[in-house]
Amino acid sequence: MFDWLTIQNATLASLIMSPLHAAFGLHIIRRGVIFIDLAVAQVAALGMAIALARGVEPNTDQMYFVAVASALVGAFVVSLTRFKLGKVPHEAMIGVVFVVGSAASIIALQYGAHGDVLQSLLDGQILFVSEAEVVRDAWIYGVMAVATVFLWKSFSWRTDSNEDKGLKATLLDFVFYSMIGVIVASSVQVAGVLVVFTWLVMPAVIATTWTRTINRALFVAIPLAWIGSMLGLYVSMTADDSLGGWSPGATIVVVFGALVFINYIVRLFIKTPAENSA
């Protein structure tokens, strides 16, 4: 019989991490920089891969600080590339950062002794998260949540317009991307790049199909982040006993994908009050 106590730490980690990802995801959707989280996460993964190649052990405080520092570098690079050059959109530059980071990670991992690390970076190891890691992340996410409350209006006001190229806008972008970087660096070691992208984007996608008001969308996205995560963990632990269950990270992504698809079908047939009055 399934028992949540067997995955208590994974459950707590998901409940702590997913809401803040969903909140930032609303701003990511609004700004139209969908792959920012993948790019920053991949730069963090690149830093971790280089550290592994140099003998740093995974799941240590040293590795965590490497991930955070690398993510901040990624945030800095992305904030510098916000200026439109010709007809090249910002999303294209973010894609370049992501793919170069991915390729460089593969090369760096060739020099390490941990052959399964690449899969771990993508799929995560949330079932094996320790109580100490959960406590650490609870403090980090608590601090980031407080900072987000104070900066929420500023982030909501920013539209990522190419006409706004002043120093203040660039610094605000750097703060926004840096906060994403810290969040991603904390979660990518536990949940993996794919789940991090899912937490950031999929709840926000569903929420914004029903309301364009970011504050209202917040009250849809956060519960969805919790529901999808818990459902994904449950399915992963109860599916196919011959395999010992499914991979939790991959299952969480698939469950969220199913929720997005179901929402899409429902949304085709149900109009919002704003659409009915139009």
Tab-separated table of C-alpha atoms in Angstrom:
chain	number	residue	atom	x	y	z
A	1	MET	CA	0.000	0.000	0.000
A	2	PHE	CA	1.267	3.432	-0.913
A	3	ASP	CA	2.478	5.512	2.041
A	4	TRP	CA	3.358	9.207	1.748
A	5	LEU	CA	5.788	8.776	4.648
A	6	THR	CA	8.083	6.802	2.327
A	7	ILE	CA	8.615	9.950	0.278
A	8	GLN	CA	8.184	12.500	3.048
A	9	ASN	CA	11.277	14.544	2.154
A	10	ALA	CA	10.420	14.535	-1.559
A	11	THR	CA	6.900	15.707	-0.731
A	12	LEU	CA	8.133	18.521	1.508
A	13	ALA	CA	10.722	19.590	-1.077
A	14	SER	CA	8.034	19.780	-3.768
A	15	LEU	CA	5.657	21.749	-1.548
A	16	ILE	CA	8.427	24.209	-0.655
A	17	MET	CA	9.946	24.659	-4.115
A	18	SER	CA	7.055	24.571	-6.568
A	19	PRO	CA	5.024	27.659	-5.440
A	20	LEU	CA	7.832	30.184	-5.882
A	21	HIS	CA	8.672	28.692	-9.274
A	22	ALA	CA	5.033	29.091	-10.301
A	23	ALA	CA	5.000	32.725	-9.128
A	24	PHE	CA	8.096	33.610	-11.163
A	25	GLY	CA	6.670	31.645	-14.059
A	26	LEU	CA	3.826	34.158	-14.362
A	27	HIS	CA	6.368	36.926	-14.955
A	28	ILE	CA	8.289	34.728	-17.387
A	29	ILE	CA	5.125	34.125	-19.420
A	30	ARG	CA	4.258	37.831	-19.318
A	31	ARG	CA	7.734	38.864	-20.475
A	32	GLY	CA	7.753	36.245	-23.233
A	33	VAL	CA	11.109	34.764	-22.155
A	34	ILE	CA	9.887	31.208	-21.764
A	35	PHE	CA	13.269	29.512	-21.858
A	36	ILE	CA	15.036	31.808	-19.378
A	37	ASP	CA	14.743	29.186	-16.654
A	38	LEU	CA	16.171	26.468	-18.885
A	39	ALA	CA	19.084	28.700	-19.847
A	40	VAL	CA	19.917	29.679	-16.258
A	41	ALA	CA	19.415	26.115	-15.031
A	42	GLN	CA	21.704	24.804	-17.730
A	43	VAL	CA	24.441	27.297	-16.857
A	44	ALA	CA	24.110	26.142	-13.241
A	45	ALA	CA	24.386	22.556	-14.470
A	46	LEU	CA	27.482	23.501	-16.464
A	47	GLY	CA	29.119	24.891	-13.334
A	48	MET	CA	28.250	21.688	-11.484
A	49	ALA	CA	29.669	19.570	-14.318
A	50	ILE	CA	32.949	21.510	-14.281
A	51	ALA	CA	33.110	21.184	-10.492
A	52	LEU	CA	32.575	17.417	-10.746
A	53	ALA	CA	35.360	17.179	-13.306
A	54	ARG	CA	37.643	18.957	-10.832
A	55	GLY	CA	36.831	16.514	-8.045
A	56	VAL	CA	34.042	18.259	-6.134
A	57	GLU	CA	31.618	15.708	-4.703
A	58	PRO	CA	27.911	15.975	-5.601
A	59	ASN	CA	25.308	16.901	-2.970
A	60	THR	CA	27.756	18.931	-0.884
A	61	ASP	CA	27.666	22.550	0.290
A	62	GLN	CA	30.575	23.310	-2.033
A	63	MET	CA	28.613	21.980	-5.007
A	64	TYR	CA	25.594	24.042	-3.964
A	65	PHE	CA	27.588	27.282	-3.905
A	66	VAL	CA	29.084	26.400	-7.285
A	67	ALA	CA	25.563	25.977	-8.667
A	68	VAL	CA	24.408	29.323	-7.232
A	69	ALA	CA	27.474	31.175	-8.529
A	70	SER	CA	27.061	29.620	-11.982
A	71	ALA	CA	23.362	30.485	-12.064
A	72	LEU	CA	24.164	34.108	-11.200
A	73	VAL	CA	26.662	34.183	-14.079
A	74	GLY	CA	23.911	32.857	-16.328
A	75	ALA	CA	21.510	35.525	-15.040
A	76	PHE	CA	24.108	38.220	-15.741
A	77	VAL	CA	24.661	36.979	-19.292
A	78	VAL	CA	20.929	36.813	-19.991
A	79	SER	CA	20.329	40.319	-18.594
A	80	LEU	CA	23.083	41.687	-20.855
A	81	THR	CA	21.488	40.106	-23.921
A	82	ARG	CA	18.107	41.788	-23.408
A	83	PHE	CA	18.854	44.488	-25.979
A	84	LYS	CA	17.421	43.704	-29.382
A	85	LEU	CA	19.989	43.635	-32.185
A	86	GLY	CA	18.328	44.033	-35.553
A	87	LYS	CA	15.460	41.559	-35.783
A	88	VAL	CA	16.987	39.021	-33.379
A	89	PRO	CA	14.567	38.540	-30.429
A	90	HIS	CA	15.756	38.119	-26.848
A	91	GLU	CA	14.404	34.550	-26.798
A	92	ALA	CA	16.878	33.588	-29.519
A	93	MET	CA	19.816	34.742	-27.400
A	94	ILE	CA	18.428	32.841	-24.417
A	95	GLY	CA	18.284	29.754	-26.622
A	96	VAL	CA	21.932	30.231	-27.559
A	97	VAL	CA	22.912	30.385	-23.868
A	98	PHE	CA	20.949	27.189	-23.188
A	99	VAL	CA	22.309	25.097	-26.044
A	100	VAL	CA	25.923	26.193	-25.509
A	101	GLY	CA	25.594	25.438	-21.796
A	102	SER	CA	24.169	21.993	-22.605
A	103	ALA	CA	26.944	21.133	-25.045
A	104	ALA	CA	29.670	22.387	-22.715
A	105	SER	CA	28.185	20.327	-19.857
A	106	ILE	CA	28.431	17.157	-21.931
A	107	ILE	CA	32.092	17.872	-22.656
A	108	ALA	CA	32.875	18.722	-19.023
A	109	LEU	CA	31.231	15.526	-17.766
A	110	GLN	CA	33.595	13.467	-19.912
A	111	TYR	CA	36.325	14.434	-17.438
A	112	GLY	CA	34.349	13.387	-14.339
A	113	ALA	CA	33.980	10.045	-12.612
A	114	HIS	CA	30.204	10.285	-12.216
A	115	GLY	CA	28.741	8.761	-15.349
A	116	ASP	CA	25.095	9.094	-14.261
A	117	VAL	CA	25.305	12.795	-13.462
A	118	LEU	CA	23.870	13.999	-16.788
A	119	GLN	CA	20.661	12.049	-16.230
A	120	SER	CA	20.565	13.332	-12.645
A	121	LEU	CA	20.871	16.929	-13.840
A	122	LEU	CA	17.956	16.425	-16.240
A	123	ASP	CA	15.693	14.138	-14.218
A	124	GLY	CA	16.759	15.053	-10.689
A	125	GLN	CA	16.913	12.844	-7.614
A	126	ILE	CA	14.027	14.169	-5.593
A	127	LEU	CA	13.324	10.810	-3.934
A	128	PHE	CA	16.754	10.920	-2.326
A	129	VAL	CA	16.648	14.482	-1.008
A	130	SER	CA	17.818	14.590	2.592
A	131	GLU	CA	16.132	16.261	5.545
A	132	ALA	CA	19.072	18.681	5.804
A	133	GLU	CA	18.569	19.733	2.173
A	134	VAL	CA	14.857	20.266	2.791
A	135	VAL	CA	15.590	22.496	5.798
A	136	ARG	CA	18.229	24.454	3.838
A	137	ASP	CA	15.866	25.002	0.927
A	138	ALA	CA	13.048	26.026	3.281
A	139	TRP	CA	15.210	28.888	4.588
A	140	ILE	CA	16.373	29.905	1.098
A	141	TYR	CA	12.891	29.836	-0.394
A	142	GLY	CA	11.473	31.658	2.609
A	143	VAL	CA	13.932	34.525	2.149
A	144	MET	CA	13.296	34.590	-1.608
A	145	ALA	CA	9.534	34.601	-1.048
A	146	VAL	CA	9.796	37.657	1.226
A	147	ALA	CA	11.982	39.441	-1.343
A	148	THR	CA	9.483	38.550	-4.066
A	149	VAL	CA	6.617	40.099	-2.102
A	150	PHE	CA	8.502	43.405	-1.864
A	151	LEU	CA	9.565	43.359	-5.535
A	152	TRP	CA	6.365	41.899	-6.992
A	153	LYS	CA	4.967	45.216	-8.179
A	154	SER	CA	8.287	46.187	-9.802
A	155	PHE	CA	8.495	42.865	-11.606
A	156	SER	CA	4.857	43.202	-12.698
A	157	TRP	CA	5.491	46.684	-14.040
A	158	ARG	CA	8.442	45.607	-16.183
A	159	THR	CA	7.326	44.728	-19.701
A	160	ASP	CA	10.710	43.826	-21.180
A	161	SER	CA	10.164	46.455	-23.892
A	162	ASN	CA	13.112	46.967	-26.182
A	163	GLU	CA	12.474	50.695	-25.985
A	164	ASP	CA	13.334	50.625	-22.272
A	165	LYS	CA	17.112	50.289	-22.367
A	166	GLY	CA	18.113	52.376	-19.371
A	167	LEU	CA	20.449	51.277	-16.605
A	168	LYS	CA	17.562	50.981	-14.128
A	169	ALA	CA	15.708	48.551	-16.394
A	170	THR	CA	18.840	46.470	-16.953
A	171	LEU	CA	19.559	46.332	-13.216
A	172	LEU	CA	15.968	45.314	-12.525
A	173	ASP	CA	16.308	42.591	-15.133
A	174	PHE	CA	19.500	41.408	-13.442
A	175	VAL	CA	17.766	41.282	-10.039
A	176	PHE	CA	14.852	39.354	-11.571
A	177	TYR	CA	17.098	36.868	-13.374
A	178	SER	CA	19.414	36.570	-10.351
A	179	MET	CA	16.502	35.616	-8.122
A	180	ILE	CA	15.475	33.027	-10.676
A	181	GLY	CA	19.106	31.882	-10.693
A	182	VAL	CA	19.196	31.343	-6.924
A	183	ILE	CA	15.863	29.519	-7.018
A	184	VAL	CA	16.931	27.346	-9.950
A	185	ALA	CA	20.339	26.556	-8.437
A	186	SER	CA	18.613	25.386	-5.270
A	187	SER	CA	16.113	23.186	-7.092
A	188	VAL	CA	18.049	21.814	-10.065
A	189	GLN	CA	20.208	19.567	-7.855
A	190	VAL	CA	17.102	18.055	-6.286
A	191	ALA	CA	14.439	18.136	-8.988
A	192	GLY	CA	16.459	18.341	-12.221
A	193	VAL	CA	16.324	20.741	-15.154
A	194	LEU	CA	13.111	19.295	-16.637
A	195	VAL	CA	11.054	19.569	-13.436
A	196	VAL	CA	12.399	23.079	-12.796
A	197	PHE	CA	11.195	24.152	-16.248
A	198	THR	CA	7.848	22.449	-15.590
A	199	TRP	CA	7.298	24.173	-12.241
A	200	LEU	CA	8.144	27.556	-13.747
A	201	VAL	CA	6.098	27.341	-16.933
A	202	MET	CA	3.223	24.845	-16.837
A	203	PRO	CA	1.213	26.143	-13.826
A	204	ALA	CA	1.622	29.674	-15.204
A	205	VAL	CA	0.458	28.563	-18.663
A	206	ILE	CA	-2.737	27.069	-17.235
A	207	ALA	CA	-3.400	30.051	-14.962
A	208	THR	CA	-2.938	32.653	-17.693
A	209	THR	CA	-5.395	30.910	-20.011
A	210	TRP	CA	-8.143	31.881	-17.543
A	211	THR	CA	-7.069	35.337	-16.405
A	212	ARG	CA	-4.732	38.029	-17.697
A	213	THR	CA	-4.403	39.606	-14.270
A	214	ILE	CA	-1.129	38.386	-12.819
A	215	ASN	CA	-2.250	38.728	-9.183
A	216	ARG	CA	-5.340	36.604	-9.805
A	217	ALA	CA	-3.307	34.083	-11.804
A	218	LEU	CA	-1.070	33.648	-8.767
A	219	PHE	CA	-3.953	32.074	-6.828
A	220	VAL	CA	-4.412	29.531	-9.625
A	221	ALA	CA	-0.779	28.755	-10.411
A	222	ILE	CA	0.385	27.997	-6.852
A	223	PRO	CA	-2.322	25.388	-6.041
A	224	LEU	CA	-1.715	23.814	-9.462
A	225	ALA	CA	2.007	23.565	-8.683
A	226	TRP	CA	1.199	21.663	-5.484
A	227	ILE	CA	-1.450	19.429	-7.061
A	228	GLY	CA	0.663	18.496	-10.079
A	229	SER	CA	3.712	17.748	-7.945
A	230	MET	CA	1.827	15.549	-5.473
A	231	LEU	CA	-0.016	13.740	-8.249
A	232	GLY	CA	3.244	13.186	-10.127
A	233	LEU	CA	4.942	11.722	-7.053
A	234	TYR	CA	1.951	9.469	-6.398
A	235	VAL	CA	1.837	8.153	-9.957
A	236	SER	CA	5.600	7.586	-10.039
A	237	MET	CA	5.473	5.447	-6.900
A	238	THR	CA	2.412	3.391	-7.877
A	239	ALA	CA	3.041	2.793	-11.592
A	240	ASP	CA	4.483	-0.494	-12.907
A	241	ASP	CA	5.825	-2.469	-9.950
A	242	SER	CA	8.017	-4.493	-12.311
A	243	LEU	CA	10.096	-1.360	-12.861
A	244	GLY	CA	10.006	-0.271	-9.238
A	245	GLY	CA	7.814	2.653	-10.239
A	246	TRP	CA	8.469	5.368	-12.783
A	247	SER	CA	11.143	8.031	-12.627
A	248	PRO	CA	9.659	10.729	-10.330
A	249	GLY	CA	11.060	13.701	-12.235
A	250	ALA	CA	9.869	12.464	-15.609
A	251	THR	CA	6.481	11.489	-14.152
A	252	ILE	CA	5.951	14.936	-12.635
A	253	VAL	CA	6.661	16.493	-16.060
A	254	VAL	CA	4.250	14.110	-17.838
A	255	VAL	CA	1.484	14.704	-15.260
A	256	PHE	CA	1.812	18.480	-15.627
A	257	GLY	CA	1.798	18.050	-19.404
A	258	ALA	CA	-1.468	16.106	-19.133
A	259	LEU	CA	-2.956	18.895	-16.978
A	260	VAL	CA	-1.941	21.484	-19.587
A	261	PHE	CA	-3.510	19.388	-22.369
A	262	ILE	CA	-6.754	18.823	-20.434
A	263	ASN	CA	-6.913	22.526	-19.585
A	264	TYR	CA	-6.386	23.392	-23.239
A	265	ILE	CA	-9.303	21.185	-24.356
A	266	VAL	CA	-11.602	22.548	-21.631
A	267	ARG	CA	-10.577	26.117	-22.422
A	268	LEU	CA	-11.556	25.683	-26.073
A	269	PHE	CA	-15.181	25.158	-25.023
A	270	ILE	CA	-15.439	27.463	-22.002
A	271	LYS	CA	-15.087	31.215	-22.346
A	272	THR	CA	-14.128	33.588	-19.583
A	273	PRO	CA	-16.536	36.364	-18.525
A	274	ALA	CA	-14.304	38.923	-20.295
A	275	GLU	CA	-14.586	36.992	-23.550
A	276	ASN	CA	-18.349	36.564	-23.215
A	277	SER	CA	-18.795	40.324	-22.780
A	278	ALA	CA	-16.554	41.149	-25.741
